[in-house]
Short mmCIF file of C-alpha atoms in Angstrom, two decimals:
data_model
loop_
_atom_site.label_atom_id
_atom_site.label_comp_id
_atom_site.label_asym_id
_atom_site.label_seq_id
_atom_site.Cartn_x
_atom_site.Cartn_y
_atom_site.Cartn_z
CA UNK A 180 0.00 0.00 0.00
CA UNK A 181 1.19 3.57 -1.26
CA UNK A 182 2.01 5.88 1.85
CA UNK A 183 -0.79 7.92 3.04
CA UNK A 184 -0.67 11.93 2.79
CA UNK A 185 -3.82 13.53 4.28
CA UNK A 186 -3.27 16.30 2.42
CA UNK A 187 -4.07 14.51 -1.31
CA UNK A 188 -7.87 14.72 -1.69
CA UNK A 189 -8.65 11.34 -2.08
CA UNK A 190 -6.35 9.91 1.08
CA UNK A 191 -8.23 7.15 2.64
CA UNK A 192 -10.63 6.27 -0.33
CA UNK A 193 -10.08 2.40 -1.83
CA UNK A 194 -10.59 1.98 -5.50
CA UNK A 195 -10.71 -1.41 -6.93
CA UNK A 196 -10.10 -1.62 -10.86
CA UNK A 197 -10.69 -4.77 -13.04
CA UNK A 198 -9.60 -2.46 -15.97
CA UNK A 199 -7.30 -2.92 -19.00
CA UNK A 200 -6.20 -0.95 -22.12
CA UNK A 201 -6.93 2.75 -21.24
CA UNK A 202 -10.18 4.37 -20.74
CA UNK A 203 -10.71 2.65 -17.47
CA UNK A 204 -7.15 2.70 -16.50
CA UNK A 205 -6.67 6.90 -17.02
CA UNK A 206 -9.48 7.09 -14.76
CA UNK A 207 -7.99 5.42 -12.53
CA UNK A 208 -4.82 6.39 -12.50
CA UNK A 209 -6.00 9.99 -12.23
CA UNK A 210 -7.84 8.40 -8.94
CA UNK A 211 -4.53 7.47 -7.54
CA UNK A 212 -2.79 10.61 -8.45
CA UNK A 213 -5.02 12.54 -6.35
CA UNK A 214 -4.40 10.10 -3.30
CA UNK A 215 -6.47 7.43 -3.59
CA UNK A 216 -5.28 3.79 -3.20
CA UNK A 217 -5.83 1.87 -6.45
CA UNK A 218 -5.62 -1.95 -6.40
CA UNK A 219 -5.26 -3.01 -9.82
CA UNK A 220 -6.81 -6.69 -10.92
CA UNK A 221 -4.47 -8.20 -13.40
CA UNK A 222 -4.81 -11.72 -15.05
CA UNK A 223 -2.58 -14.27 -14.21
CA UNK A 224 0.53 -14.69 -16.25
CA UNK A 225 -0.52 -12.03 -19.10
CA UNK A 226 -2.12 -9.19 -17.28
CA UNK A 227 -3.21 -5.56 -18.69
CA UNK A 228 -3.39 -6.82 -22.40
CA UNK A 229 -2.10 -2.92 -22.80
CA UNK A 230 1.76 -4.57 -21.05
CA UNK A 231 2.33 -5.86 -24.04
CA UNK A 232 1.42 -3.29 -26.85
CA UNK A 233 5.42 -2.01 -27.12
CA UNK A 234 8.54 -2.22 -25.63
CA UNK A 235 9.66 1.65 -25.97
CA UNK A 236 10.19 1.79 -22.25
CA UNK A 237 13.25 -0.23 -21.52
CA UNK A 238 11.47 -2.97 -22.42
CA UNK A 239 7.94 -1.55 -21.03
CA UNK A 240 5.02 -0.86 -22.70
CA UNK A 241 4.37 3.35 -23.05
CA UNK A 242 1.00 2.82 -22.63
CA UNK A 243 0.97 0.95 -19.43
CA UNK A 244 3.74 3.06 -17.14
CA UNK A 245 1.69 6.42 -18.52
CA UNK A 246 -1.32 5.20 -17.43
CA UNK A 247 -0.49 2.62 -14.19
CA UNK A 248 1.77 4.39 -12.18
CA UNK A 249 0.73 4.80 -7.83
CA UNK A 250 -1.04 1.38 -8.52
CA UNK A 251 -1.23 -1.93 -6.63
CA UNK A 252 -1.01 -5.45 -8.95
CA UNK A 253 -2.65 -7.88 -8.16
CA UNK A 254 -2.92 -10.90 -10.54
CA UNK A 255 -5.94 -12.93 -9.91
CA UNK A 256 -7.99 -15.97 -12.31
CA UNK A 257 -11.52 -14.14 -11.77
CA UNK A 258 -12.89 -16.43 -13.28
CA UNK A 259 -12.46 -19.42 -10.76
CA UNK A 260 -14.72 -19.37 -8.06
CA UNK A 261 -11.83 -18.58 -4.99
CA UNK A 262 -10.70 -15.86 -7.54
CA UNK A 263 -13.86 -14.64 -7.67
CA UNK A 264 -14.23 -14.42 -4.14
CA UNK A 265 -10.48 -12.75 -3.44
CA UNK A 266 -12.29 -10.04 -5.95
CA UNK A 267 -15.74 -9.73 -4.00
CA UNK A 268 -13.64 -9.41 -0.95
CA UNK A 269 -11.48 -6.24 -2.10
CA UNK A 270 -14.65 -4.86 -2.89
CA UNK A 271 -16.32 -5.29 0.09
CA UNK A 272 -13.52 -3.61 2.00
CA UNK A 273 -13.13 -0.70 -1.01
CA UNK A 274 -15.14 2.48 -2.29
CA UNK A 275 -15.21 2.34 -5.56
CA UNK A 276 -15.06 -0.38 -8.05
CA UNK A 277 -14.58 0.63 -12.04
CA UNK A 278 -14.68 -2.17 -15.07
CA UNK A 279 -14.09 -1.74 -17.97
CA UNK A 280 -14.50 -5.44 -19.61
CA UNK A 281 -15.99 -6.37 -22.71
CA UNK A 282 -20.00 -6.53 -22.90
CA UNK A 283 -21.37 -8.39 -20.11
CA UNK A 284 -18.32 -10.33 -18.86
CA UNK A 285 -18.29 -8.46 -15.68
CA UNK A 286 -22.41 -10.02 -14.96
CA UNK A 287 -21.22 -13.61 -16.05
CA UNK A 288 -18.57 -12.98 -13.29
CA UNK A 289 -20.92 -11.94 -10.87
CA UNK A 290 -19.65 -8.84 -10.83
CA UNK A 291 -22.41 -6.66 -12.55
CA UNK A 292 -23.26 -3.00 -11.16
CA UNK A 293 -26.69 -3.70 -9.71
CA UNK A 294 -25.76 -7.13 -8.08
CA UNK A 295 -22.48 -5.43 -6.53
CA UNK A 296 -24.87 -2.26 -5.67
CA UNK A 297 -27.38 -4.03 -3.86
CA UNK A 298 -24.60 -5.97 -1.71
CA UNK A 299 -22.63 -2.87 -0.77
CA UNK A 300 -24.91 0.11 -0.93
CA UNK A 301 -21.95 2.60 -0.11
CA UNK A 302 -20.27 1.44 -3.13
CA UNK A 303 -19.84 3.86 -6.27
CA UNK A 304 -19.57 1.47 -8.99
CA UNK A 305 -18.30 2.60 -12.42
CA UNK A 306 -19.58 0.33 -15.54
CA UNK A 307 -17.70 1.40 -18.83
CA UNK A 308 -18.63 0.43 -22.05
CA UNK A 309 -18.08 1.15 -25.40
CA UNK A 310 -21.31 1.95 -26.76
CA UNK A 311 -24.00 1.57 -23.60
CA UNK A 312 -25.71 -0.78 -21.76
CA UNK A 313 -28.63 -0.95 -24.31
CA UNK A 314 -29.43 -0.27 -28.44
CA UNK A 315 -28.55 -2.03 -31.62
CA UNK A 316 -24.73 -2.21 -30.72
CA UNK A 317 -24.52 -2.60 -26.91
CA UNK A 318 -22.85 -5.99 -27.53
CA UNK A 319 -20.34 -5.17 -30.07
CA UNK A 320 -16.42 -4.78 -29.18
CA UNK A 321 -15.39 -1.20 -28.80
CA UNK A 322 -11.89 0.14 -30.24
CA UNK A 323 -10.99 3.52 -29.89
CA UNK A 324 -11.05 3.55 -33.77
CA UNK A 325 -14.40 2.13 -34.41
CA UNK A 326 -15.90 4.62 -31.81
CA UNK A 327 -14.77 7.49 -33.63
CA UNK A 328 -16.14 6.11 -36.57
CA UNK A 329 -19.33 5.35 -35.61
CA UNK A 330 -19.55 8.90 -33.70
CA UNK A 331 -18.56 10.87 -36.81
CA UNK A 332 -15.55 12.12 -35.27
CA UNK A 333 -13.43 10.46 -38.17
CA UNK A 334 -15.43 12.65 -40.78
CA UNK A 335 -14.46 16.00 -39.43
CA UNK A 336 -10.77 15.00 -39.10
CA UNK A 337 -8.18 15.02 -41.17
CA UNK A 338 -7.36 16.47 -44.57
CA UNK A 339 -10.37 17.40 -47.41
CA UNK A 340 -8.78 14.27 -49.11
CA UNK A 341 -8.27 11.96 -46.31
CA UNK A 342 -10.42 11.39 -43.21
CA UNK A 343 -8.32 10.19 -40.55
CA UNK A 344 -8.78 9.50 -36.28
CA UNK A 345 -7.07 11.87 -33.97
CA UNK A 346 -3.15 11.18 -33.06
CA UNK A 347 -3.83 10.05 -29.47
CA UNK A 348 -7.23 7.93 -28.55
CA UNK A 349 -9.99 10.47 -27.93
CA UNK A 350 -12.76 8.26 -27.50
CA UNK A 351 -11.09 6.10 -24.89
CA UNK A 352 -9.74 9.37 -23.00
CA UNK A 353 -12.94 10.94 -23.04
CA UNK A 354 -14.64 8.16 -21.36
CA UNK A 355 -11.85 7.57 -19.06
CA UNK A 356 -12.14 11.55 -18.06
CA UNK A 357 -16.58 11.37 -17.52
CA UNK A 358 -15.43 8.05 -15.77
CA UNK A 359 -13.43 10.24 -13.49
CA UNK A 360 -15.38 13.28 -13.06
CA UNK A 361 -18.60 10.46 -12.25
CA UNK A 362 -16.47 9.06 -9.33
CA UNK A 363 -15.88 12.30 -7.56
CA UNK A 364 -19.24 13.57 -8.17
CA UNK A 365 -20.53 10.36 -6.92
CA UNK A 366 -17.92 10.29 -3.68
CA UNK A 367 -19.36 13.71 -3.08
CA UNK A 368 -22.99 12.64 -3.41
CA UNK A 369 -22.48 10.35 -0.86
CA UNK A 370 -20.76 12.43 1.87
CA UNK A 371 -24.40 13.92 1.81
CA UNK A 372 -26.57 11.24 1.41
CA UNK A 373 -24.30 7.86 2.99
CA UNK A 374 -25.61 6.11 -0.71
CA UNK A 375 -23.15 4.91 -3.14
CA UNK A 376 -23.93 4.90 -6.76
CA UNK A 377 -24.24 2.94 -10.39
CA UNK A 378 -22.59 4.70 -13.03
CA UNK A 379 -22.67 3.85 -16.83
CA UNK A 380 -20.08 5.83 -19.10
CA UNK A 381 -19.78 5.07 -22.92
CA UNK A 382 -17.23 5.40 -25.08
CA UNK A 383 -20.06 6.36 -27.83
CA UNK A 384 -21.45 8.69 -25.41
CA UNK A 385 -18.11 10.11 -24.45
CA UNK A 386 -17.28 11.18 -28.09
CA UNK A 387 -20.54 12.34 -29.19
CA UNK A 388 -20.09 14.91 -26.38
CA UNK A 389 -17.18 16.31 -27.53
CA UNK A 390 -18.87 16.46 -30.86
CA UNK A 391 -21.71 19.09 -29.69
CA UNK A 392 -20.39 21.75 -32.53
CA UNK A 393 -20.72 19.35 -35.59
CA UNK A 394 -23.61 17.97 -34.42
CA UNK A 395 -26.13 21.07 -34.18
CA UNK A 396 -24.36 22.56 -37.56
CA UNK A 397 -25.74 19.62 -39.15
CA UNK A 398 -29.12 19.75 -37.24
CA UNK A 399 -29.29 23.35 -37.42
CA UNK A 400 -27.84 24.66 -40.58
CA UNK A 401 -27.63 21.06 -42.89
CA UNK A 402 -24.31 21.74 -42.91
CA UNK A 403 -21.63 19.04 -42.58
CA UNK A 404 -18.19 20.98 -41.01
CA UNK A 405 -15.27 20.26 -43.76
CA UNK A 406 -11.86 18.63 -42.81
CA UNK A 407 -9.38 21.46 -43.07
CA UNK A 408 -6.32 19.98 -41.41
CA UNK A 409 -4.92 22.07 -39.30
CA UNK A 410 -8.11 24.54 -39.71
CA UNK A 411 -11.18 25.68 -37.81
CA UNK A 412 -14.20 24.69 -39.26
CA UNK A 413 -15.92 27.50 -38.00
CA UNK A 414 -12.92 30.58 -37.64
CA UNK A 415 -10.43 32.34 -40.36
CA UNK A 416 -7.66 32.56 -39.99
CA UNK A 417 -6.99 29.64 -37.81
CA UNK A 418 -3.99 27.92 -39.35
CA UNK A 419 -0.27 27.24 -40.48
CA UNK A 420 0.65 30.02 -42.40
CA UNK A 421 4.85 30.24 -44.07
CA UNK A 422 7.21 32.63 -42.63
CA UNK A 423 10.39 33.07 -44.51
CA UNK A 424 12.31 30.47 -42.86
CA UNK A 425 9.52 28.14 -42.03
CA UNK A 426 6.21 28.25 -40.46
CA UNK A 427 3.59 29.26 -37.74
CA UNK A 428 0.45 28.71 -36.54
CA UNK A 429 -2.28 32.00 -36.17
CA UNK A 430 -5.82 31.73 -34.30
CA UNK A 431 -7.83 35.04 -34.53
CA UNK A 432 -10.76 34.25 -32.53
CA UNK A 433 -12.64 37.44 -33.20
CA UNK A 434 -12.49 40.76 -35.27
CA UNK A 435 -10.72 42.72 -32.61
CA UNK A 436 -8.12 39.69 -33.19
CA UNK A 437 -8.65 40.07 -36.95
CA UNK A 438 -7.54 43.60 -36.71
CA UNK A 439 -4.81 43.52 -34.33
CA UNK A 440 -3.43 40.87 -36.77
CA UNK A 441 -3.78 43.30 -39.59
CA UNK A 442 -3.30 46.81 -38.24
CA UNK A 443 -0.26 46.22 -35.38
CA UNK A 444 1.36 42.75 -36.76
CA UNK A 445 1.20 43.59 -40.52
CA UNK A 446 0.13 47.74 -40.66
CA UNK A 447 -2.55 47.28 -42.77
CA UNK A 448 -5.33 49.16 -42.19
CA UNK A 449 -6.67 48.69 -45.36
CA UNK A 450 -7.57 44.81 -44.91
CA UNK A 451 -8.43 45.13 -41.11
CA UNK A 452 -11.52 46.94 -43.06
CA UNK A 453 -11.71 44.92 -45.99
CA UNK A 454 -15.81 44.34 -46.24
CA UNK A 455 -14.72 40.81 -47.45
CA UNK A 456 -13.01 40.12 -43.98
CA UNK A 457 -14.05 42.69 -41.56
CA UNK A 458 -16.02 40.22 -39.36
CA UNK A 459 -15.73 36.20 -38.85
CA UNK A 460 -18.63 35.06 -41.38
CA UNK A 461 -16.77 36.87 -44.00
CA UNK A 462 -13.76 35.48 -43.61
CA UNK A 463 -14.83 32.03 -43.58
CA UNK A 464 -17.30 32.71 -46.71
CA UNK A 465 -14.01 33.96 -48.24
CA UNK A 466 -11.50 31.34 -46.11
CA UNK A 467 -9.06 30.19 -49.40
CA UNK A 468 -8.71 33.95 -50.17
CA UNK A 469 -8.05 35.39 -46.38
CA UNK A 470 -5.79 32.61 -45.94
CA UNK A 471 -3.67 34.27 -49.34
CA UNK A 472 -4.03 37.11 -48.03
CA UNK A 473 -2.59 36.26 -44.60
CA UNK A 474 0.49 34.06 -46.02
CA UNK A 475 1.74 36.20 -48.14
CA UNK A 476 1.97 38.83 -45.13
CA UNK A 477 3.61 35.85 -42.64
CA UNK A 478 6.16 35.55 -45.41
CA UNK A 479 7.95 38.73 -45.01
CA UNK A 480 9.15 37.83 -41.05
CA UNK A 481 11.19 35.32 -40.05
CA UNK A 482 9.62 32.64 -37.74
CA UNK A 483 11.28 34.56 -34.25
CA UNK A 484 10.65 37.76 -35.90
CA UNK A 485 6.41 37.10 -36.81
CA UNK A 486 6.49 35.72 -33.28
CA UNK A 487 7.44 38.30 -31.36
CA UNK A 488 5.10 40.89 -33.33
CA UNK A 489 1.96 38.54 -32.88
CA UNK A 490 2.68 38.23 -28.96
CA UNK A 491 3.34 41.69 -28.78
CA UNK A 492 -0.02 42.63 -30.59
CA UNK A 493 -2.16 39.97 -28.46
CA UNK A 494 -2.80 37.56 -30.90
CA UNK A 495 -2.31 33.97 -30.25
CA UNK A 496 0.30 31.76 -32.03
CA UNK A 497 2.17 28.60 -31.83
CA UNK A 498 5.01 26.87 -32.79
CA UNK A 499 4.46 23.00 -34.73
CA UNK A 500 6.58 21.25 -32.18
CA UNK A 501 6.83 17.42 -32.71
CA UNK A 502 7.41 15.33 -29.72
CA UNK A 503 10.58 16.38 -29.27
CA UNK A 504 9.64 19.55 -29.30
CA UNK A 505 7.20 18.55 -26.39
CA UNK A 506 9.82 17.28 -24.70
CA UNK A 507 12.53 19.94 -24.54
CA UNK A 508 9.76 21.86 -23.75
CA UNK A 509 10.78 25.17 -21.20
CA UNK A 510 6.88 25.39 -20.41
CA UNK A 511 7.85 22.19 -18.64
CA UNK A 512 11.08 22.34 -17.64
CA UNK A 513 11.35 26.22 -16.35
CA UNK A 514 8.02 25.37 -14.52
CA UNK A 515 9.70 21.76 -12.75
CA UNK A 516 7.04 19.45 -14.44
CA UNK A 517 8.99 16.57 -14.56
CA UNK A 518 9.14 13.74 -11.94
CA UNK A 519 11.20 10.22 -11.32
CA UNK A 520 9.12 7.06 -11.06
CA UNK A 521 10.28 3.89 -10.27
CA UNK A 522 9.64 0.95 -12.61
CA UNK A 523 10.43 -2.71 -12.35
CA UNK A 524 13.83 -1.67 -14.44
CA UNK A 525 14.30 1.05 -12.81
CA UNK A 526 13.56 4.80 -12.65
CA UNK A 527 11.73 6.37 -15.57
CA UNK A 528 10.56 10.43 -16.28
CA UNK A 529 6.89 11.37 -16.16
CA UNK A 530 5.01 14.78 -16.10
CA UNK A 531 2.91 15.49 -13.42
CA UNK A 532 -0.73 15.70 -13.43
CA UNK A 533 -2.28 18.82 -14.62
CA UNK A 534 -4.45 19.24 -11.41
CA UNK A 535 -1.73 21.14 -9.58
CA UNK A 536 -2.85 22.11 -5.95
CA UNK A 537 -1.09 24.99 -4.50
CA UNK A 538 -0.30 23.05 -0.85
CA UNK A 539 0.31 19.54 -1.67
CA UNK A 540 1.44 18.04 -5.10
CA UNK A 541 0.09 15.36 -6.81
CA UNK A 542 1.41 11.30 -5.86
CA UNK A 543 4.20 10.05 -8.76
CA UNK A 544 4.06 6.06 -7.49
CA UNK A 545 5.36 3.90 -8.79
CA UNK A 546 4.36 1.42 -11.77
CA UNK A 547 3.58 -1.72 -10.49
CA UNK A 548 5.62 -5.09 -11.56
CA UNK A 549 2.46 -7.79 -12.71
CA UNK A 550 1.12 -9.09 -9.61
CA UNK A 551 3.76 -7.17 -7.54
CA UNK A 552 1.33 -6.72 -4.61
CA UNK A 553 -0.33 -10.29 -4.73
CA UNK A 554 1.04 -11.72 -1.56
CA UNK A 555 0.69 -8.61 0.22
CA UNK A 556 -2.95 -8.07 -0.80
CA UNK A 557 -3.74 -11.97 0.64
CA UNK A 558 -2.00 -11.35 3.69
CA UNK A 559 -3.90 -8.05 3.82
CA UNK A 560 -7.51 -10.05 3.41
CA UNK A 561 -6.62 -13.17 6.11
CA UNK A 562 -5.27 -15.56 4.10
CA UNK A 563 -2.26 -18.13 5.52
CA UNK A 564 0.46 -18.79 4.03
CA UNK A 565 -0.86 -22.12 3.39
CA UNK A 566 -3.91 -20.55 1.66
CA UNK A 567 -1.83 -18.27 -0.27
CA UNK A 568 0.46 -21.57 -1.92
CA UNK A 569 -2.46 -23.34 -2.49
CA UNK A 570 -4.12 -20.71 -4.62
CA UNK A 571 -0.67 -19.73 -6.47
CA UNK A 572 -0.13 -24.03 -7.04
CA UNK A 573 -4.01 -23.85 -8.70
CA UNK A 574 -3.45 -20.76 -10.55
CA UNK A 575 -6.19 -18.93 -8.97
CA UNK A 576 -3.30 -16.15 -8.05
CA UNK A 577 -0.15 -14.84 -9.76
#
């Protein structure tokens, strides 16, 4: 067990986690980051399927150590019956349980939400899915993918030629991040009320959220939003635009933007004016023409140069880093983001969480070897030492 720090919100709250891959394991992880003590139900021998996607980390999956660090391991056959029951008992003793399995494996367990709910009232229990717990494809596997498929969030990204899915998995990490935000509602809820809760979060629901723009153009105005690339379907200019030794990225979010961009970056009253791009539904009306326009104004500066005049006029702007670029970061390193975990090889780097409380910081565990906390966890619920060798010799534990 993790050391306790009364001053992390969630000291002295048990979360139990029969989770893999990583909607269900950034929830939790977020869970234990904030102080609460995640025990993490692993199966024998193979554990979090997600262990095994890479090797980038000295030999460790990138995946798992971003998204399992301050955890407990314990690698259990759930479903044997004594398995079962080593489950059932962490969850009596814990308050919160989150599963993310496939569709109805956790009720052929035993383990569904309403039969758990009804035998510990107090306990919040978390049910993720990929598309719900009801309609035409309640039963079907759920891959990050395939969710933004079926959302729609495939068809407004990408290029006008090519539709693609987003760089990182937005449908899993939008149901891990409801998943999270239901426990401490739910947690809270019960301070006042001493009842515990059933919550369902989607995948399908998660994405089609985030979607809420899209959606009520097409409801609203019949309009499907284009794939621009780096664009905004909705503001000019919003985009990469050449400078004379590369390139840069402008968002004017309004016409006070559009004219500060024109009249103190690139003194030119004239277009600030322009009654082709004096306001925002001009300038999209007219988008391939404003976004002319604007390049062949970025081309006169130098990258450093068109930087410092947009920052000095207000108007936002970015560099295109890669991932090195993230890396080398100074908005990370001048602001001492970056931690030491340990591993089961050894020490590894990891940014801290973004909820940064002003009087204690976040917990940076470490990642947990598979079934690392097994014996301790038996020990923990009454078992002998006998007990414990007879359910490792049976493969019941790991």
């Amino acid at each position: 067990m993790g050391q306790s720090n009364p001053d992390l919100p969630l000291d002295g709250i048990t979360v139990v986690a029969l989770e893999q891959a990583v909607a269900a394991p950034l929830a939790t992880r977020h869970l234990a980051d904030m102080g609460a003590r995640v025990i993490k139900i692993e199966r024998v021998g193979e554990g979090d399927f997600a262990r095994h996607y890479d090797d980038a980390v000295r030999g460790q999956a990138s995946h798992f150590v971003w998204l399992n660090r301050s955890k407990e391991s314990i690698a259990v056959d759930v479903k044997s019956e004594s398995g079962r029951q080593i489950v059932l008992d962490l969850i009596a003793r814990a308050d919160v349980f989150v599963q993310n399995l496939a569709p109805d494996a956790a009720e052929r367990l035993g383990l569904g939400a309403a039969e758990l709910h009804a035998e510990f009232p107090r306990l919040v229990v978390i049910d993720m899915s990929g598309y719900g717990s009801n309609g035409p494809r309640r039963a079907r596997k759920a891959y990050d993918m395939l969710v933004q498929a079926e959302t729609g969030m495939i068809s407004v990204t990408g290029t006008p030629e090519t539709a693609t899915k987003t760089g990182v998995p937005v449908s899993d990490l939008a149901a891990g991040m409801y998943a999270l935000t239901s426990v401490l509602s739910a947690l809270f809820r019960r301070e006042r009320t001493g009842n515990g809760a059933l919550v369902a979060v989607s995948m399908f629901d998660a994405t089609a959220e985030w979607l809420g723009h899209p959606m009520y153009m097409k409801m609203y105005a019949n309009k499907q939003i284009p794939r621009i690339g780096l664009g905004h379907a909705a503001i000019v200019p919003y985009d990469s635009y050449p400078t004379a030794d590369g390139e840069i990225l402008i968002g004017v979010q309004n016409d006070r933007g559009w004219r500060a961009l024109m009249i103190d970056v690139f003194e030119r009253e004239d277009l600030a004016d322009h009654p082709r791009y004096r306001n925002n539904i001009a300038r999209v009306d007219n988008r391939a023409e404003v976004d002319e326009v604007v390049g062949s104004l970025t081309r006169r500066y130098s990258t450093a140069e068109l930087d410092e005049r947009l920052a000095a006029a207000g108007v936002p702007a970015a560099a295109l880093n890669d991932m090195a670029g993230l890396v080398e970061h100074p908005q990370l390193n001048e602001r001492a983001r970056w931690r030491s975990v340990g591993t089961e090889v050894g020490p590894i780097d990891a940014v801290l969480p973004p909820m940064t409380y002003s009087d204690v910081e976040m917990r940076m565990g470490d990642v947990p070897a598979l079934g690392m906390q097994t014996d301790s966890l038996m020990v923990e619920l009454g078992r002998t030492d006998d007990q414990i060798a007879d359910l490792r010799r049976d493969g019941t534990i790991g």
